[in-house]
Amino acid sequence: MSNAHAAMRNGVDVVIGLGSNIDRDENIPEGVRQLHRHARIEVKRVSRVYRSPAVGVDDAPEFHNAAVLATTDLEPTQLRNELRELEARQGRHRAKDRNAPRTIDLDIVYYGDLVAEFNGWRLPAPDAATAAHVALPVAEVAPDWRHPETGVATKTLAATLASDESMVHSIVEAQLSSPHTNSAHSAFDSSVEVYSPRVEAFVRAQLEEIGEDPDREGLVRTPLRVAKTLDFLTSGYHTTVEEVVNGAIFDADGAEGMVTVKGVEFYSMCEHHMLPFFGQVTLAYLPKGKIIGLSKIARVVEVFARRLQVQERMTNQIADAIENSLAPHGVAVIVEAKHLCMMMRGVQKQESSMITSAMRGTFQENARTRSEFLELVRS
Ligand code: ZN
């Protein structure tokens, strides 16, 4: 399995420019989201969205542009290929006409301080120094970044280009002058929001379906909030145990005593009703030369809690993760949780909680070890 986090420590800072003039209210946030989810691209900062007229074509819809500061361990050509892949997922078909409307452009603007010529493209992107719609968002995420050929800081470039070309505006200004009636504009209220515009649209439809008015004041921003919340609550899908534990596994020769961690809180959602279940995890292991930082256990739990789950599976996944990371003599996990799908619907005794366990290695094979653990849990 690849170790994205470890590799990223040797990563290169890059600036990626985004542009769209088809369904741009959806495609810019979706592009940012795809970058966020890429295992080998770590997004550090996202600009506001800017709008600018299309170049070279009359009547073409105007563009929205943004920029992202990220770290990656991909080589320039690999990164470019990955960006092409992400563009294709958003329905981008590269046409011969360079100025044709497009769902999304994802371009490398800067790759560290690399100056290089590739087959048909170069770094830094030539328009980094000539186009306000590139320079303005770039200056927001990396103001002190120096253009590797001229040494000019991006904030200086942006200021110079913006004064010549007053046609590029931050969307925030544009928004003030044109009141909106639907929820799509909220995508641009702030820069670092990560969510799926499709989920936002589904939630809006869902509100209509249950007889609500999604345009009434209290609900106007609800689809966006739900989409963002869901993105957070399901972030476990794109987090790996390797990323989380990396750098926090220590050699501990001679440490043979049982390590027990009690009361690790978690919040998850049941996959049957998409309603929360929540409670506490108790975990123990018998080290065989390796131990893990305590705080990392909570992070491992989150990797599995932040997705749609059933409690039994989550319990086993946590045990497997510790077993695979530490190769200990044994692992024991007990999860105690309340399920809102039972409590809210009055299906079972409403105050009852469910207890699941997973015993591995010594905890499974040796009754004394197991009872020692259960004794510790009870105390
Ligand atoms: Zn349920």
mmCIF file of C-alpha atoms in Angstrom, residues 28-377:
data_model
loop_
_atom_site.group_PDB
_atom_site.id
_atom_site.type_symbol
_atom_site.label_atom_id
_atom_site.label_comp_id
_atom_site.label_asym_id
_atom_site.label_seq_id
_atom_site.Cartn_x
_atom_site.Cartn_y
_atom_site.Cartn_z
ATOM 1 C CA ILE A 28 -15.050 25.172 -9.595
ATOM 2 C CA PRO A 29 -16.048 23.771 -6.162
ATOM 3 C CA GLU A 30 -16.129 20.250 -7.596
ATOM 4 C CA GLY A 31 -12.623 20.747 -8.995
ATOM 5 C CA VAL A 32 -11.362 21.885 -5.585
ATOM 6 C CA ARG A 33 -13.067 18.923 -3.978
ATOM 7 C CA GLN A 34 -11.439 16.481 -6.367
ATOM 8 C CA LEU A 35 -8.019 17.955 -5.573
ATOM 9 C CA HIS A 36 -8.764 17.638 -1.842
ATOM 10 C CA ARG A 37 -9.630 13.992 -2.277
ATOM 11 C CA HIS A 38 -6.585 13.076 -4.321
ATOM 12 C CA ALA A 39 -4.332 10.850 -2.220
ATOM 13 C CA ARG A 40 -1.113 12.409 -3.525
ATOM 14 C CA ILE A 41 -2.173 16.057 -3.566
ATOM 15 C CA GLU A 42 -2.434 17.801 -0.241
ATOM 16 C CA VAL A 43 -4.395 21.047 -0.580
ATOM 17 C CA LYS A 44 -3.161 23.753 1.785
ATOM 18 C CA ARG A 45 -4.988 26.889 0.672
ATOM 19 C CA VAL A 46 -7.817 27.788 -1.721
ATOM 20 C CA SER A 47 -8.434 31.229 -3.224
ATOM 21 C CA ARG A 48 -11.705 33.040 -3.688
ATOM 22 C CA VAL A 49 -13.332 32.713 -7.069
ATOM 23 C CA TYR A 50 -12.718 35.413 -9.704
ATOM 24 C CA ARG A 51 -14.679 36.058 -12.838
ATOM 25 C CA SER A 52 -13.326 37.277 -16.150
ATOM 26 C CA PRO A 53 -14.519 37.635 -19.744
ATOM 27 C CA ALA A 54 -13.628 34.786 -22.126
ATOM 28 C CA VAL A 55 -10.635 35.666 -24.271
ATOM 29 C CA GLY A 56 -10.762 35.569 -28.050
ATOM 30 C CA VAL A 57 -14.393 34.579 -28.479
ATOM 31 C CA ASP A 58 -17.391 36.872 -28.758
ATOM 32 C CA ASP A 59 -20.461 35.865 -26.784
ATOM 33 C CA ALA A 60 -18.611 33.104 -24.955
ATOM 34 C CA PRO A 61 -19.719 32.799 -21.346
ATOM 35 C CA GLU A 62 -17.411 34.474 -18.850
ATOM 36 C CA PHE A 63 -14.946 32.450 -16.831
ATOM 37 C CA HIS A 64 -14.620 31.712 -13.176
ATOM 38 C CA ASN A 65 -11.063 31.222 -11.975
ATOM 39 C CA ALA A 66 -9.507 30.122 -8.713
ATOM 40 C CA ALA A 67 -6.193 28.794 -7.453
ATOM 41 C CA VAL A 68 -5.035 26.202 -4.974
ATOM 42 C CA LEU A 69 -1.737 25.939 -3.092
ATOM 43 C CA ALA A 70 -0.856 22.281 -2.565
ATOM 44 C CA THR A 71 1.941 19.853 -1.846
ATOM 45 C CA THR A 72 2.505 16.786 -3.976
ATOM 46 C CA ASP A 73 5.030 14.004 -4.426
ATOM 47 C CA LEU A 74 4.046 13.612 -8.089
ATOM 48 C CA GLU A 75 6.564 14.519 -10.765
ATOM 49 C CA PRO A 76 5.447 17.404 -13.051
ATOM 50 C CA THR A 77 4.338 15.124 -15.895
ATOM 51 C CA GLN A 78 2.568 12.761 -13.512
ATOM 52 C CA LEU A 79 0.793 15.688 -11.875
ATOM 53 C CA ARG A 80 -0.276 17.025 -15.245
ATOM 54 C CA ASN A 81 -1.632 13.603 -16.225
ATOM 55 C CA GLU A 82 -3.515 13.314 -12.942
ATOM 56 C CA LEU A 83 -5.056 16.758 -13.506
ATOM 57 C CA ARG A 84 -6.132 15.688 -17.005
ATOM 58 C CA GLU A 85 -7.740 12.641 -15.421
ATOM 59 C CA LEU A 86 -9.654 14.809 -12.937
ATOM 60 C CA GLU A 87 -10.752 17.111 -15.768
ATOM 61 C CA ALA A 88 -12.083 14.120 -17.701
ATOM 62 C CA ARG A 89 -14.149 13.079 -14.685
ATOM 63 C CA GLN A 90 -15.770 16.500 -14.785
ATOM 64 C CA GLY A 91 -16.682 16.031 -18.429
ATOM 65 C CA ARG A 92 -13.850 18.020 -19.936
ATOM 66 C CA HIS A 93 -13.069 17.128 -23.519
ATOM 67 C CA ARG A 94 -9.991 18.905 -24.770
ATOM 68 C CA ALA A 95 -10.929 20.518 -28.077
ATOM 69 C CA LYS A 96 -8.568 21.761 -30.767
ATOM 70 C CA ASP A 97 -9.861 25.266 -30.215
ATOM 71 C CA ARG A 98 -7.944 26.560 -27.210
ATOM 72 C CA ASN A 99 -10.682 29.062 -26.469
ATOM 73 C CA ALA A 100 -13.625 26.642 -26.565
ATOM 74 C CA PRO A 101 -15.875 26.707 -23.489
ATOM 75 C CA ARG A 102 -14.867 24.143 -20.888
ATOM 76 C CA THR A 103 -16.295 22.523 -17.767
ATOM 77 C CA ILE A 104 -12.981 22.682 -15.952
ATOM 78 C CA ASP A 105 -9.346 23.524 -16.527
ATOM 79 C CA LEU A 106 -6.819 22.312 -13.993
ATOM 80 C CA ASP A 107 -3.393 23.686 -14.811
ATOM 81 C CA ILE A 108 -0.068 23.663 -13.022
ATOM 82 C CA VAL A 109 0.908 27.314 -12.614
ATOM 83 C CA TYR A 110 4.033 26.801 -10.510
ATOM 84 C CA TYR A 111 5.839 23.616 -9.591
ATOM 85 C CA GLY A 112 8.304 24.625 -6.890
ATOM 86 C CA ASP A 113 10.827 26.907 -8.556
ATOM 87 C CA LEU A 114 11.095 24.649 -11.570
ATOM 88 C CA VAL A 115 11.657 26.241 -14.968
ATOM 89 C CA ALA A 116 11.268 23.574 -17.649
ATOM 90 C CA GLU A 117 10.073 22.939 -21.154
ATOM 91 C CA PHE A 118 8.019 19.799 -21.784
ATOM 92 C CA ASN A 119 6.480 18.423 -24.915
ATOM 93 C CA GLY A 120 4.040 21.220 -25.777
ATOM 94 C CA TRP A 121 3.898 22.900 -22.378
ATOM 95 C CA ARG A 122 6.150 24.630 -19.915
ATOM 96 C CA LEU A 123 6.640 25.579 -16.308
ATOM 97 C CA PRO A 124 5.909 27.993 -14.884
ATOM 98 C CA ALA A 125 2.697 28.477 -16.851
ATOM 99 C CA PRO A 126 3.332 31.368 -19.246
ATOM 100 C CA ASP A 127 0.101 33.166 -18.289
ATOM 101 C CA ALA A 128 1.209 33.308 -14.631
ATOM 102 C CA ALA A 129 3.090 36.482 -15.556
ATOM 103 C CA THR A 130 0.699 37.870 -18.163
ATOM 104 C CA ALA A 131 -2.932 37.177 -17.231
ATOM 105 C CA ALA A 132 -4.773 38.805 -14.345
ATOM 106 C CA HIS A 133 -7.287 35.952 -14.129
ATOM 107 C CA VAL A 134 -4.386 33.627 -13.259
ATOM 108 C CA ALA A 135 -2.241 36.003 -11.213
ATOM 109 C CA LEU A 136 -4.992 37.331 -8.892
ATOM 110 C CA PRO A 137 -6.137 34.003 -7.412
ATOM 111 C CA VAL A 138 -2.525 32.761 -7.311
ATOM 112 C CA ALA A 139 -1.483 35.819 -5.304
ATOM 113 C CA GLU A 140 -4.204 35.029 -2.795
ATOM 114 C CA VAL A 141 -2.904 31.552 -1.989
ATOM 115 C CA ALA A 142 0.830 32.274 -2.361
ATOM 116 C CA PRO A 143 1.452 36.044 -2.127
ATOM 117 C CA ASP A 144 5.188 35.808 -1.499
ATOM 118 C CA TRP A 145 5.887 33.103 -4.050
ATOM 119 C CA ARG A 146 8.500 34.416 -6.491
ATOM 120 C CA HIS A 147 8.232 33.820 -10.189
ATOM 121 C CA PRO A 148 11.234 31.533 -10.797
ATOM 122 C CA GLU A 149 12.336 33.342 -13.967
ATOM 123 C CA THR A 150 11.871 36.983 -12.987
ATOM 124 C CA GLY A 151 11.991 36.826 -9.194
ATOM 125 C CA VAL A 152 8.886 39.021 -8.995
ATOM 126 C CA ALA A 153 6.523 38.149 -6.121
ATOM 127 C CA THR A 154 3.057 36.964 -7.188
ATOM 128 C CA LYS A 155 1.394 39.740 -5.169
ATOM 129 C CA THR A 156 3.339 42.288 -7.191
ATOM 130 C CA LEU A 157 2.465 40.556 -10.458
ATOM 131 C CA ALA A 158 -1.203 40.497 -9.463
ATOM 132 C CA ALA A 159 -1.243 44.152 -8.489
ATOM 133 C CA THR A 160 0.386 45.162 -11.779
ATOM 134 C CA LEU A 161 -1.876 43.039 -13.956
ATOM 135 C CA ALA A 162 -5.037 43.930 -12.054
ATOM 136 C CA SER A 163 -4.513 47.617 -12.630
ATOM 137 C CA ASP A 164 -4.174 47.139 -16.403
ATOM 138 C CA GLU A 165 -7.052 44.756 -16.644
ATOM 139 C CA SER A 166 -9.965 45.906 -14.572
ATOM 140 C CA MET A 167 -12.167 43.262 -16.137
ATOM 141 C CA VAL A 168 -11.221 40.597 -13.634
ATOM 142 C CA HIS A 169 -13.179 40.817 -10.394
ATOM 143 C CA SER A 170 -13.393 38.769 -7.309
ATOM 144 C CA ILE A 171 -16.762 37.071 -7.399
ATOM 145 C CA VAL A 172 -17.428 38.492 -3.955
ATOM 146 C CA GLU A 173 -17.808 41.955 -5.520
ATOM 147 C CA ALA A 174 -19.865 40.543 -8.359
ATOM 148 C CA GLN A 175 -22.179 38.954 -5.872
ATOM 149 C CA LEU A 176 -22.880 42.196 -4.089
ATOM 150 C CA SER A 177 -24.163 43.777 -7.265
ATOM 151 C CA SER A 178 -26.396 40.910 -8.362
ATOM 152 C CA PRO A 179 -28.810 39.447 -5.832
ATOM 153 C CA HIS A 180 -29.349 35.724 -6.276
ATOM 154 C CA THR A 181 -32.452 33.685 -6.013
ATOM 155 C CA ASN A 182 -31.033 30.208 -5.826
ATOM 156 C CA SER A 183 -28.523 28.589 -3.571
ATOM 157 C CA ALA A 184 -25.737 28.114 -6.080
ATOM 158 C CA HIS A 185 -24.121 31.465 -5.311
ATOM 159 C CA SER A 186 -23.352 30.383 -1.800
ATOM 160 C CA ALA A 187 -20.508 28.346 -3.232
ATOM 161 C CA PHE A 188 -18.545 31.556 -3.351
ATOM 162 C CA ASP A 189 -19.279 33.004 0.051
ATOM 163 C CA SER A 190 -15.950 31.834 1.283
ATOM 164 C CA SER A 191 -12.980 30.191 -0.229
ATOM 165 C CA VAL A 192 -12.147 27.076 1.688
ATOM 166 C CA GLU A 193 -15.473 25.315 1.535
ATOM 167 C CA VAL A 194 -15.228 21.762 0.359
ATOM 168 C CA TYR A 195 -18.436 20.080 -0.605
ATOM 169 C CA SER A 196 -20.170 18.395 -3.485
ATOM 170 C CA PRO A 197 -22.423 20.724 -5.489
ATOM 171 C CA ARG A 198 -24.334 17.640 -6.611
ATOM 172 C CA VAL A 199 -25.119 16.757 -3.003
ATOM 173 C CA GLU A 200 -26.232 20.354 -2.493
ATOM 174 C CA ALA A 201 -28.666 19.966 -5.403
ATOM 175 C CA PHE A 202 -29.939 16.623 -4.061
ATOM 176 C CA VAL A 203 -30.616 18.086 -0.642
ATOM 177 C CA ARG A 204 -32.527 20.939 -2.219
ATOM 178 C CA ALA A 205 -34.645 18.434 -4.158
ATOM 179 C CA GLN A 206 -35.131 16.417 -0.986
ATOM 180 C CA LEU A 207 -36.456 19.490 0.843
ATOM 181 C CA GLU A 208 -38.945 20.091 -1.956
ATOM 182 C CA GLU A 209 -39.964 16.442 -1.904
ATOM 183 C CA ILE A 210 -40.889 16.510 1.787
ATOM 184 C CA GLY A 211 -43.054 19.578 1.195
ATOM 185 C CA GLU A 212 -40.629 22.264 2.330
ATOM 186 C CA ASP A 213 -39.794 25.510 0.585
ATOM 187 C CA PRO A 214 -36.013 25.488 0.045
ATOM 188 C CA ASP A 215 -36.098 29.223 -0.671
ATOM 189 C CA ARG A 216 -37.551 30.256 2.661
ATOM 190 C CA GLU A 217 -35.115 32.171 4.815
ATOM 191 C CA GLY A 218 -34.203 29.438 7.274
ATOM 192 C CA LEU A 219 -33.482 26.926 4.541
ATOM 193 C CA VAL A 220 -31.665 28.961 1.910
ATOM 194 C CA ARG A 221 -28.223 27.828 3.007
ATOM 195 C CA THR A 222 -29.276 24.434 4.319
ATOM 196 C CA PRO A 223 -28.385 22.378 1.218
ATOM 197 C CA LEU A 224 -24.884 23.858 1.247
ATOM 198 C CA ARG A 225 -24.501 23.223 4.980
ATOM 199 C CA VAL A 226 -25.712 19.648 4.650
ATOM 200 C CA ALA A 227 -23.345 19.033 1.733
ATOM 201 C CA LYS A 228 -20.409 20.376 3.760
ATOM 202 C CA THR A 229 -21.415 18.405 6.847
ATOM 203 C CA LEU A 230 -21.738 15.239 4.832
ATOM 204 C CA ASP A 231 -18.329 15.807 3.318
ATOM 205 C CA PHE A 232 -16.859 16.040 6.817
ATOM 206 C CA LEU A 233 -18.810 13.100 8.228
ATOM 207 C CA THR A 234 -17.715 10.875 5.359
ATOM 208 C CA SER A 235 -14.100 12.066 5.236
ATOM 209 C CA GLY A 236 -13.028 8.585 6.370
ATOM 210 C CA TYR A 237 -13.493 7.356 2.818
ATOM 211 C CA HIS A 238 -10.469 9.305 1.681
ATOM 212 C CA THR A 239 -8.302 9.001 4.777
ATOM 213 C CA THR A 240 -6.106 5.975 5.265
ATOM 214 C CA VAL A 241 -4.756 4.361 8.401
ATOM 215 C CA GLU A 242 -1.267 4.643 6.899
ATOM 216 C CA GLU A 243 -1.582 8.422 6.628
ATOM 217 C CA VAL A 244 -2.908 8.711 10.150
ATOM 218 C CA VAL A 245 -0.405 6.531 12.021
ATOM 219 C CA ASN A 246 2.621 7.496 10.013
ATOM 220 C CA GLY A 247 5.460 8.752 12.148
ATOM 221 C CA ALA A 248 3.711 7.785 15.388
ATOM 222 C CA ILE A 249 4.786 4.156 15.667
ATOM 223 C CA PHE A 250 7.694 3.730 18.053
ATOM 224 C CA ASP A 251 10.049 0.898 18.798
ATOM 225 C CA ALA A 252 9.609 -0.252 22.348
ATOM 226 C CA ASP A 253 11.779 -3.268 22.963
ATOM 227 C CA GLY A 254 10.841 -4.962 26.151
ATOM 228 C CA ALA A 255 7.469 -3.245 26.467
ATOM 229 C CA GLU A 256 5.352 -6.318 26.983
ATOM 230 C CA GLY A 257 2.616 -5.030 29.260
ATOM 231 C CA MET A 258 -0.926 -4.610 28.010
ATOM 232 C CA VAL A 259 -1.660 -1.129 26.633
ATOM 233 C CA THR A 260 -5.268 -0.112 27.220
ATOM 234 C CA VAL A 261 -7.043 3.003 25.960
ATOM 235 C CA LYS A 262 -10.504 3.648 27.321
ATOM 236 C CA GLY A 263 -13.300 6.003 26.374
ATOM 237 C CA VAL A 264 -12.320 7.069 22.871
ATOM 238 C CA GLU A 265 -15.404 8.984 21.726
ATOM 239 C CA PHE A 266 -16.684 8.504 18.223
ATOM 240 C CA TYR A 267 -19.591 9.625 16.037
ATOM 241 C CA SER A 268 -20.631 7.652 12.998
ATOM 242 C CA MET A 269 -23.685 7.094 10.799
ATOM 243 C CA CYS A 270 -25.456 3.789 10.352
ATOM 244 C CA GLU A 271 -25.541 2.625 6.794
ATOM 245 C CA HIS A 272 -29.161 1.463 7.047
ATOM 246 C CA HIS A 273 -30.759 4.771 7.931
ATOM 247 C CA MET A 274 -27.935 7.308 7.604
ATOM 248 C CA LEU A 275 -28.649 8.329 11.190
ATOM 249 C CA PRO A 276 -25.959 8.844 13.809
ATOM 250 C CA PHE A 277 -24.681 6.220 16.165
ATOM 251 C CA PHE A 278 -22.152 7.284 18.737
ATOM 252 C CA GLY A 279 -20.363 6.085 21.805
ATOM 253 C CA GLN A 280 -16.979 4.990 23.017
ATOM 254 C CA VAL A 281 -14.241 2.649 21.943
ATOM 255 C CA THR A 282 -12.042 0.743 24.363
ATOM 256 C CA LEU A 283 -8.946 -0.757 22.879
ATOM 257 C CA ALA A 284 -6.082 -2.862 24.169
ATOM 258 C CA TYR A 285 -3.041 -4.493 22.640
ATOM 259 C CA LEU A 286 -0.070 -6.530 23.749
ATOM 260 C CA PRO A 287 2.951 -4.951 22.044
ATOM 261 C CA LYS A 288 5.581 -6.978 20.254
ATOM 262 C CA GLY A 289 8.304 -4.344 19.974
ATOM 263 C CA LYS A 290 6.104 -1.565 18.598
ATOM 264 C CA ILE A 291 3.749 0.914 20.200
ATOM 265 C CA ILE A 292 1.625 3.732 18.807
ATOM 266 C CA GLY A 293 1.082 7.291 20.050
ATOM 267 C CA LEU A 294 -2.117 7.491 22.109
ATOM 268 C CA SER A 295 -3.665 10.345 20.158
ATOM 269 C CA LYS A 296 -3.306 8.310 16.987
ATOM 270 C CA ILE A 297 -5.739 5.715 18.253
ATOM 271 C CA ALA A 298 -8.490 8.327 18.214
ATOM 272 C CA ARG A 299 -7.480 9.213 14.644
ATOM 273 C CA VAL A 300 -7.631 5.572 13.576
ATOM 274 C CA VAL A 301 -11.127 5.350 15.059
ATOM 275 C CA GLU A 302 -12.140 8.434 13.034
ATOM 276 C CA VAL A 303 -10.921 6.894 9.790
ATOM 277 C CA PHE A 304 -13.568 4.200 10.201
ATOM 278 C CA ALA A 305 -16.247 6.177 12.056
ATOM 279 C CA ARG A 306 -16.460 8.898 9.409
ATOM 280 C CA ARG A 307 -18.245 6.820 6.818
ATOM 281 C CA LEU A 308 -21.486 4.901 6.631
ATOM 282 C CA GLN A 309 -21.063 2.000 9.002
ATOM 283 C CA VAL A 310 -22.434 -0.907 10.922
ATOM 284 C CA GLN A 311 -21.047 -1.130 14.419
ATOM 285 C CA GLU A 312 -19.767 -4.721 14.103
ATOM 286 C CA ARG A 313 -17.775 -3.929 10.976
ATOM 287 C CA MET A 314 -16.291 -0.761 12.451
ATOM 288 C CA THR A 315 -15.181 -2.734 15.513
ATOM 289 C CA ASN A 316 -13.399 -5.285 13.322
ATOM 290 C CA GLN A 317 -11.830 -2.632 11.106
ATOM 291 C CA ILE A 318 -10.314 -0.852 14.107
ATOM 292 C CA ALA A 319 -8.887 -4.161 15.376
ATOM 293 C CA ASP A 320 -7.490 -4.987 11.912
ATOM 294 C CA ALA A 321 -5.901 -1.545 11.606
ATOM 295 C CA ILE A 322 -4.037 -1.896 14.911
ATOM 296 C CA GLU A 323 -3.069 -5.469 14.076
ATOM 297 C CA ASN A 324 -1.692 -4.470 10.667
ATOM 298 C CA SER A 325 0.110 -1.366 11.920
ATOM 299 C CA LEU A 326 1.793 -2.846 15.008
ATOM 300 C CA ALA A 327 1.783 -6.630 14.504
ATOM 301 C CA PRO A 328 1.233 -7.046 18.266
ATOM 302 C CA HIS A 329 0.705 -10.304 20.175
ATOM 303 C CA GLY A 330 -2.960 -9.482 20.315
ATOM 304 C CA VAL A 331 -5.627 -6.759 19.974
ATOM 305 C CA ALA A 332 -8.974 -6.297 21.683
ATOM 306 C CA VAL A 333 -11.606 -3.727 20.778
ATOM 307 C CA ILE A 334 -14.920 -3.092 22.489
ATOM 308 C CA VAL A 335 -17.381 -0.550 21.105
ATOM 309 C CA GLU A 336 -20.416 0.611 23.050
ATOM 310 C CA ALA A 337 -22.841 2.844 21.158
ATOM 311 C CA LYS A 338 -26.331 4.278 21.006
ATOM 312 C CA HIS A 339 -28.092 4.269 17.679
ATOM 313 C CA LEU A 340 -30.433 7.145 16.866
ATOM 314 C CA CYS A 341 -32.214 4.999 14.293
ATOM 315 C CA MET A 342 -33.415 2.869 17.200
ATOM 316 C CA MET A 343 -33.902 5.655 19.719
ATOM 317 C CA MET A 344 -35.741 8.149 17.486
ATOM 318 C CA ARG A 345 -37.981 5.581 15.900
ATOM 319 C CA GLY A 346 -38.689 3.833 19.205
ATOM 320 C CA VAL A 347 -37.702 0.493 17.740
ATOM 321 C CA GLN A 348 -36.109 -0.932 20.858
ATOM 322 C CA LYS A 349 -35.602 0.063 24.437
ATOM 323 C CA GLN A 350 -34.598 3.613 23.790
ATOM 324 C CA GLU A 351 -31.894 3.928 26.370
ATOM 325 C CA SER A 352 -30.207 0.671 25.520
ATOM 326 C CA SER A 353 -26.814 0.646 23.912
ATOM 327 C CA MET A 354 -25.206 -1.940 21.735
ATOM 328 C CA ILE A 355 -21.883 -3.557 22.575
ATOM 329 C CA THR A 356 -19.642 -5.218 20.009
ATOM 330 C CA SER A 357 -16.175 -6.661 20.390
ATOM 331 C CA ALA A 358 -13.288 -8.009 18.348
ATOM 332 C CA MET A 359 -10.553 -10.158 19.908
ATOM 333 C CA ARG A 360 -7.385 -11.033 18.025
ATOM 334 C CA GLY A 361 -4.288 -13.093 18.813
ATOM 335 C CA THR A 362 -3.615 -13.580 22.515
ATOM 336 C CA PHE A 363 -6.929 -12.000 23.458
ATOM 337 C CA GLN A 364 -8.732 -14.638 21.459
ATOM 338 C CA GLU A 365 -6.533 -17.594 22.367
ATOM 339 C CA ASN A 366 -5.823 -16.955 26.012
ATOM 340 C CA ALA A 367 -8.722 -16.765 28.474
ATOM 341 C CA ARG A 368 -6.532 -15.189 31.154
ATOM 342 C CA THR A 369 -5.450 -12.322 28.914
ATOM 343 C CA ARG A 370 -9.026 -11.762 27.879
ATOM 344 C CA SER A 371 -10.312 -11.654 31.438
ATOM 345 C CA GLU A 372 -7.454 -9.376 32.485
ATOM 346 C CA PHE A 373 -8.607 -6.982 29.745
ATOM 347 C CA LEU A 374 -12.283 -7.243 30.674
ATOM 348 C CA GLU A 375 -11.351 -6.605 34.292
ATOM 349 C CA LEU A 376 -9.531 -3.416 33.277
ATOM 350 C CA VAL A 377 -12.494 -2.304 31.205
#
